[in-house]
Amino acid sequence: MAFPRLSAIVAIALAASQAARASLTKRVTCASGHVTANAACCALFPIVDKIQADLFDGGECGEEAHSALRISFHDAIGFSIYGGKGGGADGSILAFNKTETAFHANGGIDDIVDRQFPVFLETGLSAGDFIHLAAAIGTGNCPGAPRLQFMFGRPPPKAAAPDLTIPEPTDSVTKILARFADAGFSPREAVALLASHTIAAADVVDATIPGTPFDSTVGTFDSQVFLEVLLKGNLFPGNGSQSGEVLSPLHGEMRLQSDFAISQDKRTACFWQAMINNQKFMMSEFKAAMAKLQVLGQNTKKLIDCSDVVPVPKPFTAAIKFPATFSKKDVQIACPQSAFPSLATVAGPAPTVPPVPGS
């Protein structure tokens, strides 16, 4: 006779659990017609539309998208978990731009600030919210990218971050990993954040060739950059060897000294290789590391999760390939303990990678 009673208890428990889950996922319909998990996020939907129109040409994965991602990193990384540095993801790079754009590692950031600042003033957002919302939106315009988290409600920044807190292409791997560790990131997370280079380009490493991409598929958030950094280099894309670059395998493509060093270092080489042709893994690792980066120094208990205002990126499901004329024999493997993925090669002559449009 105990079994019917037990069944009734289980049924009640299940009903309560389902009700609790329903209350947690209750949605709000905004006046605009958008649906969100929190009414406070409704104000962001027209701002997202404005940022798309004014910064990203209606939703393109171009120069402005990678610039928005770059400035979000440069803003947030000026932070230490031990204190004594900047306020992290607080927007200080925008609010105190006269100070921070003068930092050596911020070459080219002044151009990004010039484009973003007028739009920022029109939105009414705090500088931190604007920078990190714009980064999430711009990244969301790129096929293959994860849908980034956006936490809403950062207070205005109190002061500029100090100089010499941003890793540079000329830094050693030890120095780069130490800077990341000081901000609370592991070597694996540092590699994950470098997935941003799949849609990035160099403007000031060689000023004669602005907009030089780091891989041959710059408009797609794929793992091509992790492959191409490992290929044997034989040329410089511009005016000879410049500080911060090493020989590139492809015409029109730049390989950063720091990227190559990290790809070869025993502390990071296997994380690097694991990204190749592993789209879901790369997306997951990057999304998690960015979620951490974009709230550095913030009181997360006071922030509202408005991630559902961020555009949903188009998927990328194709296998990446070696560029034409390249194969496994051209790979500088630095993680011999793991099998290198089997990849096909693009047919045709060796490519020349075009610069990013709008640079």
C-alpha positions as a printed NumPy array, in Angstrom:
array([[  0.   ,   0.   ,   0.   ],
       [  3.009,   2.276,   0.317],
       [  3.61 ,   2.379,  -3.458],
       [  0.56 ,   4.503,  -4.434],
       [  1.482,   6.966,  -1.725],
       [  5.086,   7.096,  -2.98 ],
       [  3.853,   7.627,  -6.544],
       [  1.711,  10.524,  -5.4  ],
       [  4.662,  12.12 ,  -3.618],
       [  6.832,  11.728,  -6.707],
       [  4.11 ,  13.22 ,  -8.906],
       [  3.783,  16.232,  -6.593],
       [  7.563,  16.686,  -6.57 ],
       [  7.712,  16.497, -10.359],
       [  4.922,  19.039, -10.716],
       [  6.68 ,  21.401,  -8.319],
       [  9.939,  20.981, -10.212],
       [  8.244,  21.714, -13.537],
       [  6.554,  24.791, -12.085],
       [  9.878,  26.034, -10.741],
       [ 11.507,  25.564, -14.125],
       [  8.631,  27.386, -15.818],
       [  9.016,  30.349, -13.447],
       [ 12.726,  30.487, -14.137],
       [ 12.183,  30.62 , -17.886],
       [  9.286,  33.09 , -17.881],
       [  9.687,  35.488, -20.787],
       [  8.801,  39.163, -21.187],
       [  7.43 ,  40.643, -24.404],
       [  8.769,  44.165, -24.932],
       [  6.785,  47.008, -26.51 ],
       [  8.919,  46.496, -29.615],
       [  7.712,  42.92 , -29.88 ],
       [ 11.03 ,  41.416, -28.862],
       [ 10.99 ,  38.701, -26.219],
       [ 13.531,  38.636, -23.4  ],
       [ 14.11 ,  37.02 , -20.028],
       [ 14.195,  40.348, -18.174],
       [ 12.144,  43.505, -18.758],
       [ 15.238,  45.64 , -18.102],
       [ 16.716,  44.286, -21.341],
       [ 13.881,  45.71 , -23.469],
       [ 15.642,  49.081, -23.699],
       [ 18.604,  47.406, -25.392],
       [ 16.86 ,  46.12 , -28.518],
       [ 16.659,  49.53 , -30.264],
       [ 20.257,  50.174, -29.184],
       [ 21.312,  46.89 , -30.799],
       [ 19.601,  48.018, -34.01 ],
       [ 21.383,  51.361, -33.845],
       [ 24.79 ,  49.767, -33.297],
       [ 24.177,  47.386, -36.19 ],
       [ 23.236,  50.264, -38.481],
       [ 25.825,  52.822, -37.386],
       [ 28.841,  50.601, -36.73 ],
       [ 28.382,  47.336, -38.603],
       [ 26.715,  48.392, -41.875],
       [ 23.52 ,  46.604, -40.965],
       [ 25.124,  43.422, -39.645],
       [ 28.395,  42.695, -41.453],
       [ 31.394,  40.734, -40.198],
       [ 33.985,  43.225, -41.379],
       [ 36.597,  45.658, -40.151],
       [ 34.257,  47.185, -37.545],
       [ 33.314,  43.789, -36.099],
       [ 36.915,  42.766, -35.448],
       [ 37.668,  46.281, -34.164],
       [ 34.827,  46.017, -31.64 ],
       [ 36.162,  42.685, -30.417],
       [ 39.697,  44.056, -30.205],
       [ 38.778,  47.117, -28.149],
       [ 36.763,  44.984, -25.712],
       [ 39.868,  42.915, -24.977],
       [ 42.114,  45.964, -24.654],
       [ 39.57 ,  47.517, -22.285],
       [ 39.121,  44.514, -20.008],
       [ 42.617,  43.044, -19.754],
       [ 44.006,  46.076, -17.886],
       [ 43.092,  44.352, -14.625],
       [ 44.656,  42.235, -11.9  ],
       [ 42.963,  39.758,  -9.587],
       [ 45.44 ,  40.996,  -6.977],
       [ 44.426,  44.646,  -7.342],
       [ 46.528,  47.661,  -8.155],
       [ 45.648,  47.871, -11.838],
       [ 42.564,  49.036, -13.772],
       [ 38.863,  48.443, -13.379],
       [ 38.673,  45.665, -15.951],
       [ 35.67 ,  45.585, -18.29 ],
       [ 34.54 ,  49.059, -17.319],
       [ 34.85 ,  51.016, -20.583],
       [ 37.772,  53.125, -19.379],
       [ 39.417,  52.805, -22.797],
       [ 36.479,  54.778, -24.214],
       [ 35.799,  57.162, -21.328],
       [ 39.49 ,  57.991, -20.787],
       [ 40.51 ,  57.558, -24.397],
       [ 43.031,  60.4  , -24.493],
       [ 45.052,  58.518, -21.892],
       [ 44.651,  54.912, -22.98 ],
       [ 44.965,  55.351, -26.746],
       [ 48.461,  56.702, -26.092],
       [ 49.585,  53.354, -24.664],
       [ 52.118,  51.57 , -26.851],
       [ 50.012,  48.415, -27.203],
       [ 46.979,  50.443, -28.276],
       [ 48.21 ,  51.418, -31.73 ],
       [ 45.164,  51.793, -33.959],
       [ 42.737,  51.876, -31.034],
       [ 42.283,  55.62 , -31.577],
       [ 40.618,  54.863, -34.922],
       [ 38.21 ,  52.474, -33.21 ],
       [ 37.43 ,  55.041, -30.506],
       [ 36.786,  57.702, -33.142],
       [ 34.222,  55.455, -34.819],
       [ 32.555,  54.221, -31.646],
       [ 32.521,  57.342, -29.471],
       [ 29.729,  59.296, -31.235],
       [ 27.511,  56.203, -31.302],
       [ 28.277,  55.551, -27.637],
       [ 27.159,  59.073, -26.67 ],
       [ 23.853,  58.608, -28.482],
       [ 22.975,  55.329, -26.743],
       [ 23.   ,  56.528, -23.137],
       [ 24.806,  53.365, -22.039],
       [ 27.741,  53.342, -19.672],
       [ 31.075,  53.1  , -21.482],
       [ 31.589,  49.538, -20.257],
       [ 28.156,  48.367, -21.349],
       [ 28.591,  49.96 , -24.762],
       [ 32.005,  48.465, -25.494],
       [ 31.075,  44.949, -24.442],
       [ 27.635,  45.012, -26.062],
       [ 29.193,  46.21 , -29.331],
       [ 31.762,  43.401, -29.14 ],
       [ 29.037,  40.792, -28.655],
       [ 26.965,  42.221, -31.512],
       [ 29.895,  42.484, -33.93 ],
       [ 31.062,  38.956, -33.15 ],
       [ 27.506,  37.73 , -33.618],
       [ 27.618,  39.012, -37.204],
       [ 30.341,  36.492, -38.059],
       [ 29.284,  33.028, -39.262],
       [ 30.577,  30.33 , -36.949],
       [ 30.908,  32.533, -33.876],
       [ 29.289,  31.597, -30.586],
       [ 26.521,  33.835, -29.301],
       [ 28.389,  35.779, -26.642],
       [ 27.041,  36.557, -23.211],
       [ 26.144,  40.163, -22.416],
       [ 25.738,  41.309, -18.841],
       [ 24.04 ,  44.709, -18.442],
       [ 24.537,  47.38 , -15.796],
       [ 28.219,  48.28 , -15.507],
       [ 28.77 ,  51.552, -13.659],
       [ 30.846,  54.319, -15.27 ],
       [ 34.612,  53.762, -15.013],
       [ 36.445,  55.57 , -12.26 ],
       [ 39.864,  55.984, -13.864],
       [ 42.028,  54.978, -16.786],
       [ 43.766,  51.626, -16.677],
       [ 47.556,  51.759, -16.282],
       [ 49.893,  51.281, -19.22 ],
       [ 51.784,  48.037, -19.878],
       [ 48.866,  45.741, -19.028],
       [ 48.102,  44.639, -22.603],
       [ 50.136,  41.755, -24.092],
       [ 52.066,  42.711, -27.233],
       [ 53.132,  40.667, -30.29 ],
       [ 56.794,  41.097, -29.341],
       [ 56.34 ,  39.697, -25.814],
       [ 57.675,  36.263, -24.877],
       [ 55.199,  33.478, -24.161],
       [ 56.246,  33.542, -20.506],
       [ 55.478,  37.26 , -20.257],
       [ 52.14 ,  36.872, -22.06 ],
       [ 51.006,  33.964, -19.89 ],
       [ 52.07 ,  35.83 , -16.758],
       [ 49.954,  38.837, -17.768],
       [ 46.974,  36.591, -18.445],
       [ 47.478,  34.797, -15.126],
       [ 47.582,  38.15 , -13.315],
       [ 44.134,  38.869, -14.8  ],
       [ 42.892,  35.414, -13.775],
       [ 43.268,  33.407, -16.997],
       [ 44.905,  30.017, -17.51 ],
       [ 47.104,  29.192, -20.543],
       [ 44.145,  27.292, -22.01 ],
       [ 41.91 ,  30.365, -21.646],
       [ 44.592,  32.559, -23.195],
       [ 44.626,  30.32 , -26.28 ],
       [ 40.825,  30.36 , -26.351],
       [ 40.768,  34.159, -26.427],
       [ 43.157,  34.101, -29.392],
       [ 40.361,  32.525, -31.426],
       [ 39.388,  36.175, -31.939],
       [ 42.224,  36.334, -34.48 ],
       [ 40.123,  34.284, -36.882],
       [ 38.236,  37.503, -37.745],
       [ 41.081,  39.92 , -36.992],
       [ 43.592,  41.894, -39.015],
       [ 46.709,  43.967, -38.38 ],
       [ 46.672,  47.698, -39.047],
       [ 49.858,  48.977, -37.441],
       [ 52.357,  46.103, -37.291],
       [ 53.214,  47.067, -40.864],
       [ 51.552,  50.422, -41.515],
       [ 52.064,  50.049, -45.274],
       [ 49.48 ,  47.237, -45.405],
       [ 46.579,  48.071, -43.048],
       [ 43.854,  45.463, -42.738],
       [ 46.15 ,  42.481, -43.268],
       [ 44.286,  39.399, -41.967],
       [ 45.71 ,  36.618, -39.813],
       [ 44.069,  33.845, -41.818],
       [ 42.571,  33.268, -45.251],
       [ 38.922,  33.192, -44.082],
       [ 38.72 ,  36.439, -42.152],
       [ 34.943,  36.81 , -42.619],
       [ 34.229,  33.497, -40.906],
       [ 34.724,  32.58 , -37.268],
       [ 36.414,  29.253, -37.937],
       [ 39.587,  27.504, -36.804],
       [ 41.561,  28.328, -39.956],
       [ 43.855,  30.685, -38.045],
       [ 44.975,  27.866, -35.74 ],
       [ 45.988,  25.837, -38.796],
       [ 47.658,  28.579, -40.8  ],
       [ 49.776,  29.841, -37.915],
       [ 51.376,  26.368, -37.878],
       [ 52.299,  26.344, -41.597],
       [ 55.901,  26.958, -42.606],
       [ 56.446,  30.596, -43.475],
       [ 58.458,  31.946, -46.382],
       [ 57.509,  35.603, -46.873],
       [ 56.529,  38.892, -45.291],
       [ 53.316,  40.376, -46.671],
       [ 54.435,  44.006, -46.74 ],
       [ 57.549,  46.12 , -46.365],
       [ 59.894,  43.414, -45.125],
       [ 60.298,  42.178, -41.567],
       [ 58.554,  44.303, -38.942],
       [ 58.692,  44.142, -35.162],
       [ 55.981,  41.757, -33.982],
       [ 55.668,  39.594, -37.099],
       [ 57.334,  36.45 , -38.382],
       [ 57.389,  34.849, -41.815],
       [ 53.939,  34.082, -43.206],
       [ 52.933,  31.089, -45.352],
       [ 50.562,  33.077, -47.603],
       [ 50.744,  36.253, -49.649],
       [ 48.574,  38.924, -48.056],
       [ 48.475,  37.235, -44.646],
       [ 50.327,  38.295, -41.498],
       [ 51.561,  35.951, -38.8  ],
       [ 52.101,  37.572, -35.423],
       [ 55.275,  36.664, -33.576],
       [ 53.284,  36.012, -30.393],
       [ 50.737,  33.74 , -32.111],
       [ 53.473,  31.599, -33.601],
       [ 55.407,  31.428, -30.324],
       [ 52.276,  30.374, -28.405],
       [ 51.489,  27.732, -31.036],
       [ 54.946,  26.207, -30.483],
       [ 55.337,  26.507, -26.717],
       [ 54.951,  23.289, -24.705],
       [ 52.61 ,  25.036, -22.274],
       [ 50.115,  25.968, -24.986],
       [ 50.867,  23.962, -28.155],
       [ 48.376,  21.162, -27.474],
       [ 45.579,  23.615, -26.633],
       [ 46.393,  25.377, -29.893],
       [ 46.35 ,  22.202, -31.985],
       [ 43.119,  20.994, -30.326],
       [ 41.259,  23.933, -31.884],
       [ 41.989,  22.853, -35.472],
       [ 38.875,  21.678, -37.31 ],
       [ 37.049,  21.389, -33.989],
       [ 34.44 ,  24.102, -34.408],
       [ 32.189,  23.272, -31.458],
       [ 35.148,  22.998, -29.109],
       [ 36.609,  26.299, -30.296],
       [ 33.248,  28.058, -29.962],
       [ 32.695,  26.698, -26.467],
       [ 36.192,  27.594, -25.264],
       [ 36.017,  31.106, -26.721],
       [ 32.537,  31.805, -25.369],
       [ 33.531,  30.757, -21.852],
       [ 36.734,  32.797, -21.873],
       [ 34.938,  35.857, -23.259],
       [ 32.198,  35.566, -20.626],
       [ 34.932,  35.788, -18.013],
       [ 36.779,  38.622, -19.773],
       [ 33.715,  40.791, -20.223],
       [ 32.927,  40.995, -16.516],
       [ 36.46 ,  41.407, -15.161],
       [ 36.403,  43.774, -12.217],
       [ 32.593,  44.003, -12.17 ],
       [ 30.162,  43.108,  -9.404],
       [ 28.297,  40.372, -11.273],
       [ 25.582,  40.253,  -8.593],
       [ 24.463,  43.688,  -9.771],
       [ 24.505,  42.86 , -13.489],
       [ 21.52 ,  41.627, -15.509],
       [ 21.898,  38.845, -18.034],
       [ 20.713,  40.375, -21.313],
       [ 22.422,  37.852, -23.575],
       [ 19.199,  37.349, -25.512],
       [ 19.563,  40.788, -27.136],
       [ 22.725,  39.576, -28.92 ],
       [ 22.215,  38.414, -32.542],
       [ 22.365,  34.679, -33.157],
       [ 25.329,  34.02 , -35.498],
       [ 24.896,  31.993, -38.65 ],
       [ 26.39 ,  28.512, -38.245],
       [ 29.596,  27.275, -39.808],
       [ 29.623,  23.521, -40.273],
       [ 32.157,  22.919, -43.057],
       [ 35.515,  21.256, -42.463],
       [ 38.468,  23.603, -42.742],
       [ 41.152,  22.762, -45.301],
       [ 44.789,  23.382, -46.021],
       [ 45.208,  26.367, -48.341],
       [ 45.939,  25.35 , -51.941],
       [ 49.412,  23.781, -52.411],
       [ 49.796,  23.079, -48.651],
       [ 49.531,  19.769, -46.804],
       [ 50.505,  18.127, -43.531],
       [ 54.17 ,  18.147, -44.592],
       [ 54.1  ,  21.943, -44.208],
       [ 52.832,  21.874, -40.621],
       [ 55.222,  22.753, -37.813],
       [ 53.744,  20.32 , -35.3  ],
       [ 54.487,  21.189, -31.676],
       [ 52.142,  18.73 , -29.941],
       [ 53.39 ,  15.3  , -31.02 ],
       [ 51.486,  13.511, -28.248],
       [ 48.167,  14.248, -30.006],
       [ 47.284,  13.153, -33.531],
       [ 47.147,  16.016, -35.994],
       [ 43.704,  16.187, -37.676],
       [ 43.292,  14.822, -41.187],
       [ 42.486,  17.689, -43.551],
       [ 41.868,  18.029, -47.276],
       [ 43.574,  20.688, -49.395],
       [ 41.843,  23.414, -51.397],
       [ 42.356,  22.877, -55.119],
       [ 44.208,  25.38 , -57.276],
       [ 47.232,  27.673, -57.008],
       [ 48.475,  29.148, -53.735],
       [ 46.13 ,  32.001, -52.739],
       [ 46.788,  35.675, -52.122],
       [ 44.697,  36.782, -49.164],
       [ 42.98 ,  40.146, -49.737],
       [ 42.968,  42.839, -47.048],
       [ 39.898,  43.299, -44.887],
       [ 37.458,  45.667, -46.675],
       [ 37.101,  49.077, -45.074],
       [ 40.55 ,  49.105, -43.464]])
